[in-house]
Amino acid sequence: MLEITTMLELHVINQKTGQMIGAFAIGDAAEVVVGRDQSCDICISSASISREHCVIEQINGVLTLRDLESSGGTLLDGEPIKDIRLVHGLEVQVGPTLLRFLDS
């Protein structure tokens, strides 16, 4: 059964200042890689973020965030996660940033 999700927007926020660093539409791409390497789809310059830290994957219309065995982890409420389904309002910590997912 094909499940259709609402399109999401990703806001990258500096956790210390609360300032938004960038906003990205999560469209039809099969995957969006987040990390500090310039080759990543979403590049966040911080030594505490792995070169390829996590990936947003779309499978059968369902968006999921998966940690790529990063050294600092991808955290939800301070606890490391391996993967999580993306929903409106979800916030996860990646290094010094907060990834906030909102319906677009």
GROMACS .gro file of C-alpha atoms in nm:
model
  104
    1MET     CA    1   0.000   0.000   0.000
    2LEU     CA    2   0.144   0.339  -0.101
    3GLU     CA    3   0.133   0.595   0.178
    4ILE     CA    4   0.141   0.963   0.083
    5THR     CA    5   0.297   1.210   0.326
    6THR     CA    6   0.274   1.585   0.337
    7MET     CA    7   0.578   1.763   0.193
    8LEU     CA    8   0.813   1.870   0.470
    9GLU     CA    9   1.048   2.161   0.511
   10LEU     CA   10   1.369   2.123   0.713
   11HIS     CA   11   1.485   2.416   0.925
   12VAL     CA   12   1.845   2.398   1.046
   13ILE     CA   13   1.876   2.596   1.369
   14ASN     CA   14   2.178   2.697   1.576
   15GLN     CA   15   2.095   2.534   1.907
   16LYS     CA   16   2.286   2.790   2.114
   17THR     CA   17   2.138   3.107   1.960
   18GLY     CA   18   1.808   2.977   1.821
   19GLN     CA   19   1.894   3.144   1.489
   20MET     CA   20   1.785   2.965   1.171
   21ILE     CA   21   2.088   2.876   0.959
   22GLY     CA   22   1.890   2.756   0.659
   23ALA     CA   23   1.562   2.615   0.531
   24PHE     CA   24   1.533   2.332   0.281
   25ALA     CA   25   1.233   2.179   0.105
   26ILE     CA   26   1.236   1.801   0.128
   27GLY     CA   27   1.102   1.714  -0.215
   28ASP     CA   28   1.091   1.403  -0.428
   29ALA     CA   29   1.457   1.302  -0.391
   30ALA     CA   30   1.504   0.940  -0.283
   31GLU     CA   31   1.761   1.058  -0.028
   32VAL     CA   32   1.907   1.379   0.112
   33VAL     CA   33   2.243   1.348   0.291
   34VAL     CA   34   2.320   1.582   0.583
   35GLY     CA   35   2.680   1.629   0.699
   36ARG     CA   36   2.981   1.859   0.703
   37ASP     CA   37   3.131   1.740   0.372
   38GLN     CA   38   3.082   1.980   0.080
   39SER     CA   39   2.941   1.691  -0.126
   40CYS     CA   40   2.641   1.655   0.109
   41ASP     CA   41   2.301   1.777  -0.005
   42ILE     CA   42   2.278   1.979   0.318
   43CYS     CA   43   2.620   2.088   0.441
   44ILE     CA   44   2.660   2.205   0.802
   45SER     CA   45   3.010   2.327   0.886
   46SER     CA   46   3.095   2.197   1.232
   47ALA     CA   47   3.373   1.970   1.355
   48SER     CA   48   3.121   1.783   1.574
   49ILE     CA   49   2.917   1.678   1.269
   50SER     CA   50   3.037   1.375   1.072
   51ARG     CA   51   3.124   1.413   0.704
   52GLU     CA   52   2.808   1.217   0.624
   53HIS     CA   53   2.608   1.235   0.945
   54CYS     CA   54   2.253   1.130   0.859
   55VAL     CA   55   2.024   1.081   0.563
   56ILE     CA   56   1.662   1.164   0.491
   57GLU     CA   57   1.514   0.878   0.290
   58GLN     CA   58   1.184   0.853   0.107
   59ILE     CA   59   1.047   0.503   0.066
   60ASN     CA   60   0.693   0.451  -0.067
   61GLY     CA   61   0.608   0.810   0.019
   62VAL     CA   62   0.725   0.784   0.383
   63LEU     CA   63   1.010   1.012   0.495
   64THR     CA   64   1.259   0.872   0.746
   65LEU     CA   65   1.574   1.015   0.905
   66ARG     CA   66   1.853   0.759   0.953
   67ASP     CA   67   2.183   0.811   1.135
   68LEU     CA   68   2.484   0.705   0.926
   69GLU     CA   69   2.679   0.568   1.225
   70SER     CA   70   2.799   0.921   1.297
   71SER     CA   71   3.055   0.972   1.575
   72GLY     CA   72   2.839   1.223   1.766
   73GLY     CA   73   2.507   1.057   1.697
   74THR     CA   74   2.169   1.191   1.593
   75LEU     CA   75   1.973   1.267   1.908
   76LEU     CA   76   1.604   1.283   1.996
   77ASP     CA   77   1.540   1.422   2.344
   78GLY     CA   78   1.910   1.369   2.421
   79GLU     CA   79   1.904   0.999   2.327
   80PRO     CA   80   2.076   0.854   2.017
   81ILE     CA   81   1.850   0.720   1.745
   82LYS     CA   82   1.918   0.493   1.449
   83ASP     CA   83   1.616   0.601   1.245
   84ILE     CA   84   1.286   0.778   1.291
   85ARG     CA   85   0.984   0.856   1.077
   86LEU     CA   86   0.960   1.227   0.999
   87VAL     CA   87   0.648   1.410   1.115
   88HIS     CA   88   0.550   1.775   1.152
   89GLY     CA   89   0.722   1.932   1.452
   90LEU     CA   90   0.992   1.666   1.497
   91GLU     CA   91   1.323   1.808   1.624
   92VAL     CA   92   1.649   1.614   1.633
   93GLN     CA   93   1.995   1.730   1.736
   94VAL     CA   94   2.290   1.695   1.500
   95GLY     CA   95   2.607   1.842   1.653
   96PRO     CA   96   2.540   2.203   1.758
   97THR     CA   97   2.230   2.226   1.537
   98LEU     CA   98   1.868   2.136   1.566
   99LEU     CA   99   1.692   1.987   1.264
  100ARG     CA  100   1.324   2.089   1.276
  101PHE     CA  101   1.078   1.933   1.032
  102LEU     CA  102   0.763   2.128   0.944
  103ASP     CA  103   0.477   2.076   0.699
  104SER     CA  104   0.538   2.301   0.402
   0.00000   0.00000   0.00000
